[in-house]
Amino acid sequence: MVDEIPGFWAVVPAGGAGTRLWPLSRSRAPKFLHDLTGSGRSLLEQTQDRLAPLVGDRLLVVTGEAHRTAVRAQLATLPDDAVVAEPSARDSMAAIGLAAALLGRRGAEVMGSFAADHVITDPDGFAAAVAAAVDAARDGWLVTIGIEPTFASSAFGYIRQGDDLPGHPAARKVAEFVEKPSVPVAEEYLATGRYRWNAGMFVVRPTVLLDLLAEQDPGFAATLRTIAAEPDRLPELWETLPRIAIDHAVAEPAAAAGRVVTIPGGFGWDDIGDFDSLAGLLGDDDACTVLGDPALTRLIGASGIVIPGSGRVVAVIGLDDVVVVDTPDALLVTTRARAQEVKNVVSALRDQGRTDLV
Amino acid sequence: MVDEIPGFWAVVPAGGAGTRLWPLSRSRAPKFLHDLTGSGRSLLEQTQDRLAPLVGDRLLVVTGEAHRTAVRAQLATLPDDAVVAEPSARDSMAAIGLAAALLGRRGAEVMGSFAADHVITDPDGFAAAVAAAVDAARDGWLVTIGIEPTFASSAFGYIRQGDDLPGHPAARKVAEFVEKPSVPVAEEYLATGRYRWNAGMFVVRPTVLLDLLAEQDPGFAATLRTIAAEPDRLPELWETLPRIAIDHAVAEPAAAAGRVVTIPGGFGWDDIGDFDSLAGLLGDDDACTVLGDPALTRLIGASGIVIPGSGRVVAVIGLDDVVVVDTPDALLVTTRARAQEVKNVVSALRDQGRTDLV
C-alpha cells in the first residue's frame, strides 16, 4: 500500500464521446459516467476510488459544460471547485494545461493526469507506479507512465524507452513517442522489450508543464495562466486556445529534447476502446458475459457479451462472440470482430439528424 | 379467376401459439393476428381476403375465447355468428367437427378448412384448387389439398397419392397419410413424384365428415351435433370432447378405407414455421429483410431478417443469416439455422412463471 502523497494533485480529464461503445455511451452520457464493469461504480467513480488513497480530496476533474451536473452528482463528496467545466471541447492540451495553471495557484507541487474512462485491475500496482512517477517529477521531469504491453495492439501509441535515469531505479528516459503502429510493427516493438503503451498518464510539476508548453507556444501558456488568475475570462479566452493534444503540444517535443522519463506500469490497464475489449476485460472467450441483470437474459449456445439495459428480456441463441446491447431507445447487435464499426452507425445517425440517439 | 362457389363455406381454425415465432407471436396474440409479410394485413385477414371471392361472407372462424375480440376486430365486416369461440383448446377434430355440425345446420353443402396462419403467394391457383376440391367433395369424398413439395422438408406430414379418380381429372386417391419423415426419407418421397405435403386443408360435406367421425367415435360426433343444436350446452359439453387431431381421428382411417382423395396444390404455400422460413419467404439469401419500418434499422454487412417492433433503432453489423426480433418487452437474437430453438426459450420462460412474456 502507498500512503497519501503530500503536495500531489490528480487531474481527471473527463471527456470523449466513446462512440465505439454506442448505444451505451452517448454524447450526453459518455462512457466515463457508466458502470462498464458491473462493479456498481462508474468508470469516473472508480477513477476517484483509485486516486483517493494518493490525493485525498486533491482532485480536479475537467469536463464539458454538458456533463458538469452529472460529474458533480457522481463525485458529491468533493469540494465545489473540484470540477472545472470547459465551455467547449478543445482537446487535451487546453484541458490539462488549464488544470496545471489552476493547480499551480492552489499550491500543487506535482500533478498527475489520469483519464476518467480507463479500467485498472491492480490499484496497488497503479499507486506504486504513480508514487515513483511523482518522485521523478519532483526532480523536474515530465513523467509518463508506460503500460507494459500485453499484446501487439495497433490501437495505442507507443513509448520507446531509452537510457536509465540515475537516482530513479524504475525510470527510463523516453527516446520517443511513436504513433499507433500496424500489428506487424507492434510485434516488432514487443520483441525488442523496449516499448510501452502510451496511456496518456502524465505526472509533472504544473510549472514545468506550462514552461514546456511556453517553449512551443508562449501565447498558449500565457493565456492559460491568465484564465487561472482571472476565472471570469474563461468563456472569452477559452475559444482562442489551439485545439491540440498534449502529446503533440508538449510530450513529443520534450522527449526529443531529452526531458521526458517513463515509469513502467503493469497494473492491468484497459481503455475499453470498444465492446470487443470490454468483452475481453470482463469475461473468458467461451462464456457469454452479461453486464447487467442476468435474470433478464436467456442464453442458449451463445458467447460474447450481452448488455440488457432496458428492462426487457434478451434471448440469444446460437451466436458466438456476439455483442448485444439493449437500451431504451436503441439496440446494437454485432460481433466482437466488427465492434469497431459501431462508430460508423453513430456517424450515420448524426448525419441523418438523429442527434437524440448519439 | 374462379367465381363464388354456391353452397360452399370456409372454416378457418385460428389457433396455435406459434411459439417458434416468439417474441412476435405470443399466446395472447398468436401468429395469425400479425402481419408477417409486410402486406399491411394480418395472416388472418389475408386468409379472409383469399377466401372471400369463393365464399363471400360464408366464413366461420373457430378460435380461442381469449382471441375472440381480436378476431372480431380484424374481421369486422363479417356477421356476428362468423366467429365461434372454443372454451378451451381441444385440438383440431373438436374445432373442425364443431364447425361441421354448425354449418350443417346453416345449410352448407360443402365446407373447406383452411388455417388462419398460412401464407399463399398465388391466390388464383389456390382458388382453382379449392374449386376442384369442392367438385370432388360434392361426390361424397373427403378431399385434401396436397401441396406440391418444393424441397425435402422434415417439418411436414406427407400424402402418398394412389390411383386416379374417374370424373375428377385433377384428383388422386390418397393411399396414405405419412408422419413427418427424416430429410433422407423426404428426399426419397420427392424422387417418386407421388408425395405431397399435408397442409391440413380438408374439403368435405359436413355430414360426410361427421359420419366418418361417427364410424370411429360415435359419441364424439353425437356430442358435436348436440352442441350445434343446443349452443347453450357448449361450455358443459366441450370439455368432454377428446383431444385429437383431425388427421388421426378421421383422415387416416378414412384414407385406409379408400375414401379420401387429394387435389394438387402448387400455389406457393408456407406455414411460416419459424423465422428461418419467414426469412426465406420474404427475402433473398444475400440481403437483410426488414419486416417493419426500414427507417428504424441501420444495417452494415448483415443478412437475414430484422424485425424492428418497438420503435427503437436497431443496428446490426457484420452478421450473416441473423434473426433480430425487437418487441417492447422482449428481444430475440439468433440465426436462421437455430431459429427452431426459440421454442426452448418460450418453454423456459413459461416454466419460470414469466407468462407475461409468452
XYZ file of C-alpha atoms in Angstrom:
716
model
C 0.000 0.000 0.000
C 1.134 3.515 -0.834
C 0.467 6.435 1.516
C -1.097 9.714 0.517
C 1.450 11.784 -1.398
C 1.884 15.323 0.026
C 1.585 18.170 -2.478
C 0.326 15.830 -5.194
C -2.899 16.569 -7.077
C -4.777 14.386 -9.530
C -6.258 15.826 -12.712
C -9.005 13.792 -14.335
C -9.939 14.814 -17.876
C -13.490 13.524 -18.333
C -14.251 13.900 -21.995
C -14.591 11.946 -25.192
C -17.786 10.663 -26.693
C -16.921 6.967 -26.608
C -18.788 6.457 -29.871
C -17.480 2.913 -30.243
C -19.452 1.993 -27.125
C -22.742 3.239 -28.601
C -25.601 2.778 -27.719
C -24.409 2.528 -24.107
C -22.214 5.600 -24.362
C -23.879 8.732 -25.751
C -22.658 12.275 -26.271
C -24.930 13.354 -23.416
C -23.852 10.424 -21.200
C -20.354 9.375 -22.219
C -18.507 6.250 -21.280
C -16.986 7.625 -18.046
C -20.424 8.098 -16.457
C -21.295 4.393 -16.894
C -20.585 1.343 -14.812
C -18.947 -0.739 -17.543
C -17.515 -3.403 -15.271
C -20.548 -4.393 -13.235
C -18.874 -3.085 -10.064
C -21.698 -0.757 -9.139
C -19.383 2.234 -9.711
C -18.998 4.265 -12.892
C -15.600 4.498 -14.544
C -15.334 8.052 -13.177
C -16.170 6.882 -9.665
C -13.668 4.057 -9.966
C -11.069 6.597 -11.062
C -11.744 8.613 -7.911
C -11.674 5.439 -5.805
C -8.265 4.603 -7.231
C -6.816 8.088 -6.728
C -8.288 8.933 -3.320
C -5.649 6.994 -1.311
C -2.954 9.059 -3.067
C -4.514 12.520 -3.127
C -7.453 12.587 -0.707
C -9.674 15.422 -1.920
C -6.965 16.984 -4.087
C -8.639 16.020 -7.313
C -9.637 18.260 -10.209
C -11.985 16.998 -12.920
C -12.019 18.839 -16.233
C -15.160 18.054 -18.154
C -17.578 19.518 -20.682
C -20.208 22.015 -19.588
C -22.875 19.462 -20.583
C -21.561 16.913 -18.093
C -20.861 19.186 -15.124
C -24.038 18.247 -13.266
C -23.635 14.507 -13.799
C -19.980 14.615 -12.758
C -20.815 16.632 -9.641
C -23.519 14.121 -8.749
C -21.126 11.196 -9.006
C -18.370 12.969 -7.066
C -20.623 14.551 -4.460
C -18.071 14.274 -1.638
C -15.561 16.543 -3.384
C -15.401 20.326 -2.861
C -17.297 22.557 -5.288
C -14.164 23.705 -7.073
C -13.143 20.118 -7.828
C -14.954 20.256 -11.163
C -13.982 22.671 -13.930
C -16.239 22.848 -16.942
C -14.779 23.637 -20.354
C -17.003 25.925 -22.432
C -16.223 23.686 -25.417
C -14.024 20.710 -26.206
C -10.557 21.961 -27.222
C -8.518 18.734 -26.955
C -6.221 17.614 -24.156
C -3.557 20.347 -24.046
C -6.127 23.033 -23.218
C -7.844 20.827 -20.626
C -4.700 19.630 -18.848
C -2.931 22.949 -19.300
C -5.811 24.799 -17.632
C -5.671 22.292 -14.778
C -1.923 22.951 -14.435
C -2.468 26.697 -14.292
C -5.254 26.350 -11.724
C -3.369 23.858 -9.571
C -0.221 25.991 -9.656
C -2.253 28.707 -7.931
C -3.659 26.171 -5.450
C -0.144 25.219 -4.345
C 0.199 21.856 -6.074
C 3.787 20.661 -6.199
C 3.137 17.839 -8.644
C 0.090 16.908 -10.695
C -0.807 13.691 -12.473
C -3.325 13.387 -15.289
C -5.451 10.226 -15.447
C -8.361 9.742 -17.837
C -11.812 9.216 -16.322
C -12.702 6.277 -18.554
C -9.918 3.756 -18.120
C -10.026 0.497 -16.181
C -7.201 -0.658 -13.913
C -7.407 -4.053 -12.292
C -4.497 -3.680 -9.839
C -4.948 -0.381 -7.949
C -1.991 -1.075 -5.638
C 0.298 -1.540 -8.619
C -1.101 1.674 -10.044
C -0.446 3.552 -6.797
C 3.139 2.322 -6.645
C 3.785 3.453 -10.221
C 2.258 6.869 -9.525
C 4.403 7.289 -6.410
C 7.547 6.519 -8.410
C 6.399 8.939 -11.123
C 5.837 11.705 -8.574
C 9.355 11.160 -7.235
C 10.815 11.691 -10.682
C 8.505 14.620 -11.400
C 9.740 16.413 -8.292
C 13.141 16.495 -9.985
C 11.662 18.464 -12.859
C 10.972 15.712 -15.370
C 7.840 15.302 -17.426
C 6.983 11.751 -16.403
C 4.696 9.396 -18.289
C 3.570 6.030 -17.020
C 4.233 3.489 -19.766
C 1.908 0.500 -19.759
C 3.529 -2.904 -20.213
C 2.037 -4.189 -23.480
C 0.171 -7.492 -23.190
C -0.313 -7.947 -26.940
C 0.694 -6.302 -30.214
C -2.050 -3.701 -30.267
C -2.470 -1.336 -33.193
C -4.921 0.770 -31.169
C -2.410 2.590 -28.968
C 0.566 4.879 -29.403
C 3.853 3.524 -28.047
C 6.699 4.902 -25.937
C 10.230 3.849 -26.859
C 12.391 3.681 -23.744
C 15.934 4.944 -23.712
C 18.583 5.157 -21.001
C 18.279 4.645 -17.264
C 17.745 7.640 -15.024
C 20.284 7.942 -12.185
C 18.576 8.150 -8.786
C 15.261 6.722 -10.076
C 15.731 2.973 -10.469
C 12.298 2.330 -12.053
C 12.516 5.205 -14.537
C 13.824 5.267 -18.085
C 14.374 8.222 -20.374
C 11.808 8.400 -23.176
C 13.617 8.132 -26.515
C 10.452 8.945 -28.464
C 6.711 8.688 -28.640
C 5.542 6.785 -31.712
C 2.139 6.838 -33.381
C -0.216 3.850 -33.467
C 1.657 1.174 -35.447
C 0.389 -1.631 -37.648
C 0.143 -5.006 -35.898
C 3.355 -6.369 -37.529
C 5.248 -3.240 -36.435
C 3.742 -3.577 -32.951
C 5.004 -7.171 -32.888
C 8.500 -5.914 -33.659
C 8.170 -3.358 -30.881
C 7.183 -6.037 -28.364
C 10.061 -8.280 -29.450
C 12.577 -5.567 -28.510
C 11.215 -5.302 -24.949
C 11.782 -1.525 -25.122
C 8.312 -0.286 -25.976
C 5.368 0.559 -23.760
C 1.826 1.720 -24.411
C 1.141 5.421 -24.072
C -1.931 5.664 -21.842
C -1.765 9.449 -21.626
C -0.784 9.382 -17.954
C 1.455 12.395 -17.383
C 2.929 13.309 -13.995
C 4.701 16.660 -13.775
C 5.160 19.856 -11.788
C 2.473 22.299 -13.025
C 5.102 24.938 -13.695
C 7.264 22.503 -15.643
C 4.331 21.570 -17.865
C 3.408 25.183 -18.559
C 7.050 26.124 -19.171
C 7.443 23.237 -21.642
C 4.280 24.457 -23.377
C 5.579 28.025 -23.385
C 8.717 26.865 -25.213
C 6.488 25.636 -28.048
C 3.669 28.199 -27.877
C 4.221 31.072 -25.442
C 0.801 32.612 -26.055
C -0.974 29.349 -25.256
C 0.742 29.054 -21.873
C 0.230 32.746 -21.114
C -3.495 32.557 -21.863
C -3.874 29.522 -19.585
C -2.161 31.435 -16.772
C -4.405 34.434 -17.395
C -7.544 32.286 -17.171
C -6.335 30.795 -13.896
C -5.729 34.263 -12.469
C -8.971 35.738 -13.809
C -11.537 32.866 -13.957
C -14.266 35.229 -15.224
C -12.395 35.471 -18.503
C -12.631 31.708 -19.148
C -15.545 31.895 -21.621
C -13.910 34.709 -23.576
C -10.355 33.327 -23.702
C -11.116 29.610 -23.991
C -12.192 29.841 -27.602
C -8.828 31.396 -28.556
C -6.869 28.311 -27.418
C -5.431 25.920 -30.026
C -7.043 22.521 -30.421
C -4.113 20.173 -29.916
C -3.332 17.034 -27.967
C -0.850 17.284 -25.096
C 1.225 14.607 -26.838
C 1.900 16.830 -29.848
C 1.976 20.132 -27.959
C 4.402 19.131 -25.228
C 5.285 15.452 -24.813
C 6.833 14.802 -28.223
C 8.992 17.921 -28.411
C 10.034 17.476 -24.769
C 11.014 13.861 -25.445
C 13.061 14.972 -28.424
C 14.805 17.396 -26.055
C 15.556 14.577 -23.590
C 13.258 15.926 -20.889
C 10.718 13.095 -20.553
C 11.037 9.931 -18.500
C 8.759 6.936 -18.143
C 7.816 4.723 -15.230
C 6.713 1.205 -16.084
C 3.104 0.291 -15.301
C 1.986 -3.333 -15.161
C -1.297 -2.932 -13.335
C -3.861 -4.359 -15.768
C -4.825 -1.316 -17.787
C -7.556 -1.092 -20.416
C -9.113 1.918 -22.106
C -12.200 -0.099 -23.168
C -11.927 1.082 -26.729
C -14.917 -0.925 -27.921
C -17.206 -3.807 -26.983
C -14.569 -6.324 -28.050
C -12.150 -5.045 -25.427
C -14.953 -4.801 -22.876
C -15.862 -8.452 -23.526
C -12.203 -9.428 -23.228
C -11.870 -7.483 -19.994
C -14.959 -8.912 -18.317
C -15.159 -12.494 -19.487
C -13.489 -15.501 -20.915
C -13.782 -16.379 -24.568
C -16.020 -19.412 -24.174
C -18.707 -17.878 -22.000
C -21.223 -15.144 -22.546
C -20.662 -12.177 -20.268
C -23.757 -10.386 -19.043
C -23.219 -6.781 -17.991
C -26.416 -6.073 -16.078
C -29.130 -8.231 -14.573
C -28.619 -11.875 -15.626
C -32.291 -12.538 -14.843
C -33.124 -10.504 -17.944
C -31.228 -12.828 -20.267
C -31.955 -16.226 -21.782
C -28.798 -17.553 -23.447
C -28.583 -20.789 -25.413
C -25.280 -21.608 -27.101
C -24.083 -18.016 -27.021
C -20.712 -16.420 -26.272
C -19.602 -12.808 -26.272
C -21.235 -10.005 -24.313
C -24.874 -9.188 -23.671
C -25.908 -5.931 -22.010
C -29.580 -5.852 -21.045
C -30.210 -2.194 -20.378
C -33.879 -1.532 -20.992
C -35.576 -3.918 -18.581
C -36.608 -6.198 -21.433
C -35.804 -9.890 -21.625
C -32.973 -10.539 -24.096
C -32.816 -14.019 -25.630
C -29.709 -15.005 -27.618
C -29.468 -18.383 -29.326
C -26.576 -19.920 -31.208
C -24.213 -16.998 -31.778
C -20.528 -16.934 -30.863
C -18.606 -13.775 -29.988
C -21.778 -11.775 -30.303
C -22.336 -8.274 -28.930
C -25.907 -7.372 -27.952
C -26.505 -4.002 -26.311
C -30.084 -3.201 -25.417
C -31.040 0.317 -24.337
C -34.421 2.021 -24.101
C -34.163 3.767 -27.461
C -31.544 1.866 -29.455
C -30.337 -1.682 -29.915
C -26.971 -2.893 -31.213
C -26.286 -6.394 -32.498
C -22.810 -7.124 -33.821
C -19.771 -9.338 -33.272
C -16.635 -8.725 -31.255
C -14.645 -8.713 -34.505
C -16.818 -5.992 -36.054
C -17.346 -3.975 -32.868
C -15.166 -1.087 -34.100
C -17.684 -0.358 -36.852
C -20.200 0.845 -34.314
C -18.716 4.303 -34.833
C -19.989 4.187 -38.422
C -23.534 3.744 -37.162
C -23.067 6.716 -34.856
C -21.721 8.831 -37.737
C -24.650 7.843 -39.915
C -27.175 8.663 -37.207
C -25.529 12.048 -36.652
C -25.502 12.780 -40.386
C -29.194 11.905 -40.525
C -30.023 14.343 -37.744
C -30.782 11.651 -35.148
C -28.847 13.575 -32.502
C -31.352 12.245 -29.963
C -29.712 8.851 -30.348
C -25.995 9.663 -30.384
C -60.316 -16.279 -61.779
C -62.783 -18.559 -60.005
C -66.343 -17.486 -59.268
C -68.036 -17.716 -55.896
C -68.954 -21.350 -55.185
C -72.630 -21.811 -54.214
C -73.274 -23.746 -51.028
C -69.592 -23.691 -50.065
C -68.451 -22.449 -46.651
C -64.952 -21.804 -45.407
C -63.889 -22.833 -41.902
C -60.850 -21.064 -40.504
C -59.338 -22.627 -37.386
C -57.451 -19.785 -35.730
C -55.396 -21.386 -33.006
C -51.883 -22.409 -32.128
C -49.430 -20.413 -30.113
C -46.758 -20.061 -32.794
C -44.074 -20.339 -30.122
C -41.316 -20.606 -32.705
C -42.160 -17.070 -33.789
C -41.679 -15.663 -30.290
C -41.379 -12.831 -29.292
C -43.544 -11.622 -32.177
C -46.143 -14.315 -31.618
C -47.479 -14.653 -28.058
C -50.131 -16.829 -26.501
C -52.288 -13.714 -26.114
C -51.537 -12.514 -29.654
C -50.694 -15.528 -31.793
C -49.138 -15.612 -35.229
C -52.424 -15.323 -37.154
C -53.157 -11.874 -35.697
C -49.871 -10.453 -37.049
C -48.865 -9.029 -40.380
C -45.898 -11.302 -41.024
C -45.434 -10.419 -44.679
C -45.377 -6.627 -44.549
C -48.584 -6.511 -46.600
C -50.467 -4.377 -44.098
C -52.848 -7.299 -43.448
C -52.576 -9.943 -40.745
C -52.354 -13.602 -41.729
C -55.982 -13.973 -40.621
C -57.041 -11.022 -42.749
C -55.098 -12.402 -45.692
C -56.883 -15.715 -45.211
C -60.206 -13.932 -45.392
C -59.047 -11.943 -48.440
C -58.125 -15.200 -50.179
C -61.396 -16.967 -49.343
C -63.866 -14.102 -49.873
C -64.019 -14.498 -53.692
C -65.047 -18.142 -53.159
C -67.425 -17.879 -50.212
C -68.418 -14.218 -49.751
C -69.497 -13.926 -46.131
C -69.886 -17.695 -45.650
C -66.892 -17.971 -43.399
C -66.700 -19.418 -39.896
C -63.673 -18.785 -37.689
C -63.094 -21.144 -34.765
C -60.777 -19.578 -32.243
C -59.979 -19.494 -28.545
C -62.111 -17.496 -26.154
C -59.071 -15.306 -25.439
C -58.815 -14.247 -29.083
C -62.497 -13.714 -29.872
C -62.339 -9.930 -29.543
C -59.170 -9.548 -31.600
C -60.524 -11.838 -34.327
C -63.834 -9.960 -34.430
C -61.943 -6.679 -34.725
C -59.912 -7.919 -37.682
C -62.956 -9.424 -39.423
C -65.367 -6.603 -38.631
C -67.296 -6.911 -41.886
C -68.454 -10.459 -41.136
C -71.739 -11.297 -39.360
C -71.674 -11.784 -35.592
C -72.035 -15.544 -35.818
C -68.958 -15.820 -38.059
C -66.756 -16.328 -35.022
C -67.117 -19.319 -32.681
C -65.041 -19.316 -29.528
C -63.850 -22.595 -28.056
C -63.962 -22.628 -24.254
C -60.562 -24.351 -24.337
C -58.156 -25.720 -26.919
C -59.135 -29.330 -27.710
C -57.148 -29.914 -30.927
C -58.370 -29.829 -34.495
C -61.022 -32.555 -34.589
C -63.169 -30.799 -31.991
C -62.711 -27.401 -33.671
C -63.406 -28.521 -37.232
C -66.031 -31.046 -36.164
C -67.968 -28.338 -34.304
C -67.762 -26.153 -37.415
C -69.131 -29.049 -39.478
C -72.040 -29.546 -37.088
C -72.834 -25.812 -37.048
C -72.549 -25.421 -40.816
C -74.700 -28.481 -41.436
C -77.483 -26.635 -39.638
C -76.761 -23.445 -41.622
C -77.304 -25.299 -44.905
C -73.706 -25.660 -46.045
C -73.354 -28.217 -48.826
C -69.576 -28.382 -48.682
C -67.066 -26.910 -46.235
C -63.321 -26.374 -46.547
C -60.959 -25.929 -43.629
C -58.036 -23.537 -44.055
C -55.713 -22.489 -41.251
C -55.617 -18.810 -40.300
C -51.821 -18.605 -40.215
C -50.605 -19.870 -43.560
C -49.232 -17.807 -46.427
C -50.201 -18.437 -50.057
C -48.486 -16.454 -52.778
C -50.781 -17.426 -55.699
C -54.397 -16.879 -54.588
C -55.764 -17.686 -58.056
C -54.010 -21.050 -58.042
C -55.398 -21.611 -54.556
C -58.938 -20.764 -55.687
C -58.711 -23.150 -58.644
C -57.546 -25.989 -56.382
C -60.355 -25.309 -53.917
C -62.926 -25.306 -56.700
C -61.679 -28.695 -57.899
C -61.715 -29.984 -54.315
C -65.313 -28.819 -53.822
C -66.333 -30.646 -57.013
C -64.896 -33.887 -55.631
C -66.352 -33.269 -52.171
C -69.852 -32.922 -53.642
C -69.488 -36.574 -54.703
C -69.016 -37.571 -51.076
C -65.251 -37.751 -50.833
C -63.135 -36.367 -48.044
C -60.821 -34.165 -50.108
C -57.458 -32.856 -49.029
C -55.406 -30.350 -50.971
C -51.890 -31.766 -51.281
C -49.156 -29.157 -51.588
C -46.527 -29.785 -54.259
C -43.277 -30.116 -52.268
C -40.580 -27.631 -53.188
C -37.870 -29.259 -51.051
C -37.334 -32.354 -48.886
C -38.846 -30.912 -45.718
C -38.866 -32.878 -42.498
C -41.284 -30.396 -40.943
C -44.470 -31.583 -42.654
C -46.514 -34.752 -42.889
C -46.852 -36.173 -46.400
C -49.696 -37.561 -48.502
C -48.936 -40.553 -50.730
C -51.081 -40.425 -53.872
C -52.703 -43.515 -55.287
C -54.994 -44.092 -58.279
C -56.797 -41.593 -60.478
C -60.365 -40.686 -59.670
C -62.764 -41.120 -62.633
C -64.680 -37.907 -63.382
C -62.209 -35.708 -61.496
C -59.138 -35.316 -63.666
C -57.070 -33.371 -61.088
C -57.853 -35.706 -58.190
C -55.993 -38.782 -56.976
C -56.984 -41.283 -54.337
C -54.979 -40.901 -51.116
C -53.061 -44.128 -50.498
C -51.992 -42.987 -47.053
C -51.014 -40.095 -44.838
C -47.462 -40.429 -43.517
C -45.913 -38.733 -40.492
C -43.126 -36.163 -40.737
C -40.161 -38.036 -42.284
C -36.431 -37.541 -41.880
C -34.811 -35.456 -44.623
C -33.344 -38.540 -46.429
C -36.751 -40.227 -46.392
C -38.332 -36.989 -47.624
C -35.815 -36.978 -50.471
C -36.930 -40.467 -51.443
C -40.537 -39.311 -51.341
C -39.801 -36.415 -53.680
C -37.909 -38.672 -56.081
C -41.022 -40.823 -56.590
C -43.140 -37.813 -57.588
C -46.077 -39.364 -55.686
C -45.925 -37.462 -52.405
C -47.388 -34.137 -51.405
C -47.292 -32.065 -48.247
C -50.253 -32.317 -45.919
C -51.232 -28.722 -45.184
C -54.343 -29.735 -43.243
C -56.692 -28.378 -45.935
C -59.757 -30.594 -45.874
C -62.777 -30.053 -48.152
C -65.836 -32.188 -47.413
C -69.596 -32.253 -46.972
C -70.265 -31.505 -43.268
C -72.387 -34.642 -42.975
C -69.709 -36.785 -44.582
C -67.127 -35.520 -42.097
C -69.353 -36.152 -39.086
C -70.348 -39.588 -40.403
C -66.686 -40.527 -40.892
C -66.028 -39.385 -37.333
C -69.035 -41.346 -36.076
C -67.575 -44.510 -37.601
C -64.504 -44.049 -35.375
C -66.093 -42.434 -32.318
C -69.888 -42.233 -32.391
C -70.096 -40.334 -29.099
C -67.748 -37.619 -30.339
C -69.853 -36.959 -33.433
C -73.115 -37.106 -31.462
C -71.838 -34.583 -28.911
C -70.787 -32.186 -31.669
C -74.274 -32.427 -33.193
C -75.844 -31.818 -29.769
C -73.745 -28.698 -29.240
C -74.758 -27.375 -32.654
C -78.432 -27.952 -31.835
C -78.202 -26.567 -28.283
C -75.436 -23.917 -28.300
C -76.023 -23.122 -24.620
C -74.551 -26.509 -23.756
C -71.193 -25.695 -25.410
C -69.351 -24.873 -22.161
C -70.640 -28.014 -20.468
C -70.129 -30.487 -23.299
C -66.927 -29.090 -24.807
C -64.736 -30.354 -22.005
C -65.969 -33.926 -22.616
C -64.599 -33.997 -26.179
C -61.437 -35.961 -26.957
C -58.248 -34.047 -27.705
C -57.271 -35.434 -31.080
C -56.139 -34.096 -34.437
C -58.494 -34.454 -37.385
C -55.740 -36.362 -39.183
C -55.773 -39.190 -36.637
C -59.485 -39.040 -35.845
C -60.781 -39.109 -39.398
C -58.341 -38.592 -42.267
C -56.043 -41.561 -41.667
C -58.746 -44.185 -41.073
C -60.773 -42.809 -43.987
C -57.722 -42.984 -46.252
C -57.187 -46.585 -45.197
C -60.786 -47.233 -46.186
C -60.227 -45.658 -49.636
C -62.478 -42.703 -49.003
C -60.038 -39.789 -49.249
C -58.873 -38.045 -52.397
C -56.352 -35.275 -52.936
C -56.228 -32.307 -55.280
C -52.764 -30.986 -56.117
C -51.897 -27.509 -54.930
C -48.986 -25.582 -56.406
C -49.809 -22.099 -55.235
C -46.798 -21.094 -53.140
C -47.778 -22.298 -49.691
C -45.875 -21.729 -46.448
C -46.926 -22.263 -42.853
C -44.169 -19.930 -41.550
C -42.983 -22.461 -39.031
C -40.176 -20.268 -37.713
C -38.113 -17.166 -38.504
C -35.968 -19.154 -40.915
C -38.956 -19.906 -43.120
C -40.214 -16.340 -42.718
C -36.818 -15.020 -43.872
C -36.864 -17.446 -46.804
C -40.388 -16.396 -47.723
C -39.753 -12.664 -47.594
C -36.214 -12.192 -48.834
C -33.314 -13.499 -50.768
C -30.371 -15.106 -49.056
C -27.863 -12.311 -49.636
C -29.919 -9.411 -48.356
C -31.281 -8.486 -44.982
C -35.056 -8.426 -44.924
C -36.666 -5.798 -42.722
C -40.193 -6.596 -41.608
C -41.353 -3.232 -40.331
C -40.123 0.326 -40.770
C -36.731 0.311 -42.549
C -36.063 3.802 -41.149
C -35.634 2.146 -37.736
C -32.743 -0.030 -38.904
C -29.050 0.599 -39.538
C -27.564 -2.450 -41.263
C -23.893 -2.873 -42.127
C -22.805 -6.173 -43.637
C -25.858 -8.033 -42.363
C -28.122 -10.648 -43.919
C -31.128 -12.478 -42.544
C -34.205 -10.852 -41.082
C -34.622 -7.872 -38.777
C -37.980 -7.018 -37.243
C -37.993 -3.615 -35.519
C -41.127 -3.728 -33.454
C -40.654 -1.406 -30.505
C -39.960 1.936 -32.164
C -36.309 1.842 -31.201
C -33.438 1.971 -33.682
C -31.928 -1.448 -34.400
C -28.313 -1.503 -35.620
C -26.883 -4.782 -36.931
C -23.261 -5.030 -38.025
C -21.424 -7.931 -39.593
C -23.752 -10.890 -39.048
C -24.983 -13.265 -41.749
C -28.296 -15.109 -41.619
C -29.123 -13.346 -38.388
C -32.576 -13.082 -36.848
C -33.274 -9.976 -34.726
C -36.783 -9.505 -33.384
C -37.343 -6.404 -31.285
C -40.570 -6.005 -29.304
C -41.481 -3.674 -26.426
C -40.854 -6.278 -23.709
C -38.608 -8.928 -25.242
C -35.774 -9.179 -27.729
C -34.613 -12.199 -29.703
C -31.220 -12.516 -31.391
C -30.452 -15.784 -33.151
C -29.571 -17.243 -36.557
C -31.788 -18.719 -39.249
C -30.190 -22.112 -38.605
C -31.008 -22.019 -34.883
C -34.411 -20.361 -35.208
C -36.271 -23.540 -34.208
C -34.762 -23.314 -30.718
C -36.795 -20.231 -29.940
C -39.427 -22.614 -28.600
C -36.949 -23.628 -25.876
C -36.769 -20.036 -24.677
C -40.556 -19.899 -24.572
C -40.685 -23.144 -22.581
C -38.107 -21.836 -20.138
C -39.951 -18.553 -19.659
C -43.206 -20.421 -19.063
C -41.517 -22.764 -16.575
C -40.133 -19.726 -14.763
C -43.555 -18.161 -14.446
C -42.902 -15.374 -16.945
C -46.319 -15.906 -18.528
C -46.405 -12.164 -19.176
C -43.806 -12.741 -21.884
C -45.061 -15.857 -23.663
